[in-house]
PDB file of C-alpha atoms in Angstrom:
ATOM      1  CA  MET A   1      88.773  74.945  60.485  1.00  0.00           C
ATOM      2  CA  GLY A   2      86.507  76.757  58.082  1.00  0.00           C
ATOM      3  CA  ALA A   3      85.472  80.169  56.927  1.00  0.00           C
ATOM      4  CA  SER A   4      82.242  81.919  57.735  1.00  0.00           C
ATOM      5  CA  GLY A   5      82.139  84.706  55.210  1.00  0.00           C
ATOM      6  CA  ASN A   6      85.635  85.994  55.577  1.00  0.00           C
ATOM      7  CA  THR A   7      85.567  85.520  59.344  1.00  0.00           C
ATOM      8  CA  ILE A   8      88.011  82.807  60.450  1.00  0.00           C
ATOM      9  CA  VAL A   9      86.279  80.096  62.457  1.00  0.00           C
ATOM     10  CA  SER A  10      87.492  76.780  63.926  1.00  0.00           C
ATOM     11  CA  VAL A  11      84.700  74.375  64.844  1.00  0.00           C
ATOM     12  CA  ASN A  12      84.557  71.195  66.922  1.00  0.00           C
ATOM     13  CA  ALA A  13      81.019  70.022  67.732  1.00  0.00           C
ATOM     14  CA  LYS A  14      80.127  67.824  70.710  1.00  0.00           C
ATOM     15  CA  ASP A  15      76.754  66.352  71.563  1.00  0.00           C
ATOM     16  CA  SER A  16      75.234  67.384  74.905  1.00  0.00           C
ATOM     17  CA  GLN A  17      71.866  67.387  76.664  1.00  0.00           C
ATOM     18  CA  GLU A  18      71.356  70.987  75.550  1.00  0.00           C
ATOM     19  CA  GLY A  19      72.006  70.180  71.877  1.00  0.00           C
ATOM     20  CA  TYR A  20      75.305  70.636  70.138  1.00  0.00           C
ATOM     21  CA  ILE A  21      78.061  72.561  71.864  1.00  0.00           C
ATOM     22  CA  VAL A  22      80.379  74.051  69.302  1.00  0.00           C
ATOM     23  CA  GLU A  23      83.949  74.977  70.151  1.00  0.00           C
ATOM     24  CA  THR A  24      85.067  77.944  68.091  1.00  0.00           C
ATOM     25  CA  LYS A  25      87.806  80.495  67.841  1.00  0.00           C
ATOM     26  CA  GLU A  26      86.756  83.561  65.926  1.00  0.00           C
ATOM     27  CA  GLU A  27      88.557  86.763  65.091  1.00  0.00           C
ATOM     28  CA  TYR A  28      87.555  89.683  62.898  1.00  0.00           C
ATOM     29  CA  SER A  29      88.703  89.307  59.336  1.00  0.00           C
ATOM     30  CA  GLU A  30      90.805  92.080  57.798  1.00  0.00           C
ATOM     31  CA  ASN A  31      87.717  93.134  55.833  1.00  0.00           C
ATOM     32  CA  GLN A  32      85.666  93.483  59.042  1.00  0.00           C
ATOM     33  CA  LYS A  33      88.450  95.452  60.745  1.00  0.00           C
ATOM     34  CA  GLU A  34      88.560  97.790  57.766  1.00  0.00           C
ATOM     35  CA  GLN A  35      84.774  98.282  57.828  1.00  0.00           C
ATOM     36  CA  LEU A  36      84.911  99.219  61.521  1.00  0.00           C
ATOM     37  CA  LYS A  37      87.713 101.731  60.906  1.00  0.00           C
ATOM     38  CA  LYS A  38      85.714 103.412  58.129  1.00  0.00           C
ATOM     39  CA  ALA A  39      82.393 103.545  59.979  1.00  0.00           C
ATOM     40  CA  ASP A  40      82.894 106.670  62.073  1.00  0.00           C
ATOM     41  CA  TYR A  41      79.531 108.223  62.899  1.00  0.00           C
ATOM     42  CA  VAL A  42      78.168 111.092  65.020  1.00  0.00           C
ATOM     43  CA  PHE A  43      74.566 110.796  66.255  1.00  0.00           C
ATOM     44  CA  SER A  44      72.338 113.804  65.789  1.00  0.00           C
ATOM     45  CA  GLN A  45      70.281 114.993  68.753  1.00  0.00           C
ATOM     46  CA  GLU A  46      67.178 114.104  66.723  1.00  0.00           C
ATOM     47  CA  GLU A  47      68.352 110.450  66.594  1.00  0.00           C
ATOM     48  CA  LEU A  48      68.868 110.510  70.367  1.00  0.00           C
ATOM     49  CA  LYS A  49      65.480 112.063  71.161  1.00  0.00           C
ATOM     50  CA  ASN A  50      63.687 110.055  73.889  1.00  0.00           C
ATOM     51  CA  ALA A  51      66.693 107.727  74.139  1.00  0.00           C
ATOM     52  CA  HIS A  52      68.907 106.934  77.111  1.00  0.00           C
ATOM     53  CA  TYR A  53      71.664 109.187  75.747  1.00  0.00           C
ATOM     54  CA  GLU A  54      69.468 112.172  74.831  1.00  0.00           C
ATOM     55  CA  GLY A  55      71.372 115.448  75.266  1.00  0.00           C
ATOM     56  CA  LYS A  56      74.770 113.743  75.181  1.00  0.00           C
ATOM     57  CA  HIS A  57      77.426 113.650  72.479  1.00  0.00           C
ATOM     58  CA  VAL A  58      77.369 110.113  71.023  1.00  0.00           C
ATOM     59  CA  GLU A  59      79.749 108.963  68.308  1.00  0.00           C
ATOM     60  CA  VAL A  60      81.389 105.884  66.855  1.00  0.00           C
ATOM     61  CA  ILE A  61      85.136 106.054  66.249  1.00  0.00           C
ATOM     62  CA  ASP A  62      86.982 103.084  64.705  1.00  0.00           C
ATOM     63  CA  GLY A  63      84.009 100.856  65.490  1.00  0.00           C
ATOM     64  CA  GLN A  64      83.829 101.812  69.186  1.00  0.00           C
ATOM     65  CA  MET A  65      80.917 103.826  70.589  1.00  0.00           C
ATOM     66  CA  TYR A  66      81.607 106.825  72.851  1.00  0.00           C
ATOM     67  CA  VAL A  67      79.263 108.955  74.956  1.00  0.00           C
ATOM     68  CA  ASP A  68      80.640 112.340  75.992  1.00  0.00           C
ATOM     69  CA  GLY A  69      84.126 111.045  75.168  1.00  0.00           C
ATOM     70  CA  LYS A  70      83.869 107.856  77.245  1.00  0.00           C
ATOM     71  CA  SER A  71      83.774 104.384  75.716  1.00  0.00           C
ATOM     72  CA  VAL A  72      80.465 102.530  76.239  1.00  0.00           C
ATOM     73  CA  TRP A  73      79.426  98.922  75.724  1.00  0.00           C
ATOM     74  CA  ALA A  74      77.798  98.491  72.335  1.00  0.00           C
ATOM     75  CA  ILE A  75      76.989  95.479  70.218  1.00  0.00           C
ATOM     76  CA  VAL A  76      78.249  95.446  66.644  1.00  0.00           C
ATOM     77  CA  ILE A  77      75.584  94.168  64.238  1.00  0.00           C
ATOM     78  CA  TRP A  78      76.839  92.309  61.148  1.00  0.00           C
ATOM     79  CA  ILE A  79      74.714  91.133  58.215  1.00  0.00           C
ATOM     80  CA  TYR A  80      75.806  88.368  55.873  1.00  0.00           C
ATOM     81  CA  LEU A  81      75.633  89.603  52.285  1.00  0.00           C
ATOM     82  CA  SER A  82      76.615  87.016  49.663  1.00  0.00           C
ATOM     83  CA  GLY A  83      78.161  84.983  52.474  1.00  0.00           C
ATOM     84  CA  TYR A  84      80.394  87.779  53.826  1.00  0.00           C
ATOM     85  CA  PRO A  85      79.804  89.831  56.987  1.00  0.00           C
ATOM     86  CA  SER A  86      78.986  93.455  56.279  1.00  0.00           C
ATOM     87  CA  LEU A  87      78.659  96.072  59.023  1.00  0.00           C
ATOM     88  CA  LEU A  88      74.977  96.816  59.610  1.00  0.00           C
ATOM     89  CA  GLY A  89      75.175  98.969  62.750  1.00  0.00           C
ATOM     90  CA  TRP A  90      75.386  99.163  66.548  1.00  0.00           C
ATOM     91  CA  MET A  91      73.115  98.769  69.533  1.00  0.00           C
ATOM     92  CA  ALA A  92      74.055 100.360  72.856  1.00  0.00           C
ATOM     93  CA  ALA A  93      72.645  99.973  76.342  1.00  0.00           C
ATOM     94  CA  GLY A  94      69.622 102.168  76.593  1.00  0.00           C
ATOM     95  CA  GLY A  95      68.435 101.031  73.179  1.00  0.00           C
ATOM     96  CA  VAL A  96      70.408 103.420  70.981  1.00  0.00           C
ATOM     97  CA  VAL A  97      70.527 101.785  67.566  1.00  0.00           C
ATOM     98  CA  THR A  98      72.112 103.153  64.430  1.00  0.00           C
ATOM     99  CA  SER A  99      72.926 101.745  61.068  1.00  0.00           C
ATOM    100  CA  ALA A 100      76.140 102.033  59.146  1.00  0.00           C
ATOM    101  CA  ASN A 101      75.969 103.571  55.687  1.00  0.00           C
ATOM    102  CA  GLY A 102      72.257 104.405  55.991  1.00  0.00           C
ATOM    103  CA  LYS A 103      71.111 100.776  56.038  1.00  0.00           C
ATOM    104  CA  ILE A 104      67.744 100.100  57.667  1.00  0.00           C
ATOM    105  CA  ILE A 105      67.645  97.777  60.688  1.00  0.00           C
ATOM    106  CA  ASN A 106      64.191  96.221  60.994  1.00  0.00           C
ATOM    107  CA  LYS A 107      62.334  96.255  64.315  1.00  0.00           C
ATOM    108  CA  GLU A 108      62.031  92.469  64.470  1.00  0.00           C
ATOM    109  CA  LEU A 109      65.829  92.147  64.377  1.00  0.00           C
ATOM    110  CA  ILE A 110      66.200  94.846  67.035  1.00  0.00           C
ATOM    111  CA  ASN A 111      63.806  92.895  69.273  1.00  0.00           C
ATOM    112  CA  GLU A 112      65.695  89.624  68.631  1.00  0.00           C
ATOM    113  CA  ILE A 113      68.970  91.307  69.580  1.00  0.00           C
ATOM    114  CA  LYS A 114      67.460  92.831  72.732  1.00  0.00           C
ATOM    115  CA  ALA A 115      66.151  89.394  73.778  1.00  0.00           C
ATOM    116  CA  ALA A 116      69.583  87.836  73.199  1.00  0.00           C
ATOM    117  CA  TRP A 117      71.251  90.687  75.123  1.00  0.00           C
ATOM    118  CA  ASN A 118      68.903  90.093  78.051  1.00  0.00           C
ATOM    119  CA  ARG A 119      70.180  86.525  78.140  1.00  0.00           C
ATOM    120  CA  TYR A 120      73.857  87.253  77.343  1.00  0.00           C
ATOM    121  CA  SER A 121      74.650  90.655  78.857  1.00  0.00           C
ATOM    122  CA  ASP A 122      78.293  90.429  77.740  1.00  0.00           C
ATOM    123  CA  MET A 123      77.374  90.067  74.067  1.00  0.00           C
ATOM    124  CA  THR A 124      79.727  91.922  71.701  1.00  0.00           C
ATOM    125  CA  ASP A 125      78.579  91.068  68.161  1.00  0.00           C
ATOM    126  CA  THR A 126      75.547  89.731  66.328  1.00  0.00           C
ATOM    127  CA  TYR A 127      75.393  88.118  62.906  1.00  0.00           C
ATOM    128  CA  THR A 128      72.220  88.142  60.830  1.00  0.00           C
ATOM    129  CA  THR A 129      71.013  86.675  57.562  1.00  0.00           C
ATOM    130  CA  GLU A 130      70.365  88.853  54.523  1.00  0.00           C
ATOM    131  CA  LYS A 131      66.704  88.887  55.581  1.00  0.00           C
ATOM    132  CA  GLN A 132      67.781  90.299  58.987  1.00  0.00           C
ATOM    133  CA  LYS A 133      67.035  87.203  61.067  1.00  0.00           C
ATOM    134  CA  LEU A 134      69.428  86.721  63.970  1.00  0.00           C
ATOM    135  CA  LYS A 135      71.828  83.890  63.104  1.00  0.00           C
ATOM    136  CA  SER A 136      74.427  83.962  65.888  1.00  0.00           C
ATOM    137  CA  ILE A 137      75.988  86.083  68.620  1.00  0.00           C
ATOM    138  CA  LYS A 138      79.485  86.478  70.005  1.00  0.00           C
ATOM    139  CA  ILE A 139      80.087  87.086  73.704  1.00  0.00           C
ATOM    140  CA  SER A 140      83.036  88.823  75.341  1.00  0.00           C
ATOM    141  CA  ASN A 141      84.980  85.633  76.111  1.00  0.00           C
ATOM    142  CA  GLY A 142      84.964  84.776  72.402  1.00  0.00           C
ATOM    143  CA  ARG A 143      82.228  82.156  72.596  1.00  0.00           C
ATOM    144  CA  ILE A 144      79.831  81.957  69.671  1.00  0.00           C
ATOM    145  CA  CYS A 145      76.151  81.131  70.268  1.00  0.00           C
ATOM    146  CA  ILE A 146      74.128  79.979  67.281  1.00  0.00           C
ATOM    147  CA  VAL A 147      70.347  80.379  67.223  1.00  0.00           C
ATOM    148  CA  ARG A 148      68.769  76.925  67.252  1.00  0.00           C
ATOM    149  CA  PRO A 149      66.917  75.946  64.050  1.00  0.00           C
ATOM    150  CA  ASN A 150      63.559  76.114  65.865  1.00  0.00           C
ATOM    151  CA  GLY A 151      64.378  79.715  66.875  1.00  0.00           C
ATOM    152  CA  HIS A 152      64.171  78.930  70.609  1.00  0.00           C
ATOM    153  CA  GLY A 153      67.450  79.148  72.484  1.00  0.00           C
ATOM    154  CA  TYR A 154      71.098  78.967  71.495  1.00  0.00           C
ATOM    155  CA  ASP A 155      73.827  76.387  71.101  1.00  0.00           C
ATOM    156  CA  CYS A 156      77.042  77.961  72.411  1.00  0.00           C
ATOM    157  CA  SER A 157      80.695  77.166  71.872  1.00  0.00           C
ATOM    158  CA  MET A 158      82.956  76.092  74.694  1.00  0.00           C
ATOM    159  CA  ARG A 159      86.085  78.019  75.602  1.00  0.00           C
TER     160      ARG A 159
END
């Protein structure tokens, strides 16, 4: 058992043909839960111009994205700052991306997240380095997938 930032993580690594398979159990820390609660946001129509949700009312309430009042699947993007996860923003199907607290999300990171989402369509969270390089992803069953050191592929936890 260890701590990744202030996210609680249990790890048990096993060797496999695909690299290391890491068994984890991760939950949001109290700090992360608090950040999500405070990050309410309403998209302007200018932000939605030429996007999948153009002309619709899009907002984030308590960390969950809604379109015209209905909950939609969105990935929460976290950035590690001084070793602790800090809310960076969200990415929704259709490519809607916004940042929390006016932070800038670089295009390279957006492309890395889109590529990961194409592979893991049930992705819920991403974790990046301070330099906005994708570090790991979390999928809906709680599994964590860590980007391999060579940047090609992922080593995923077992559930």
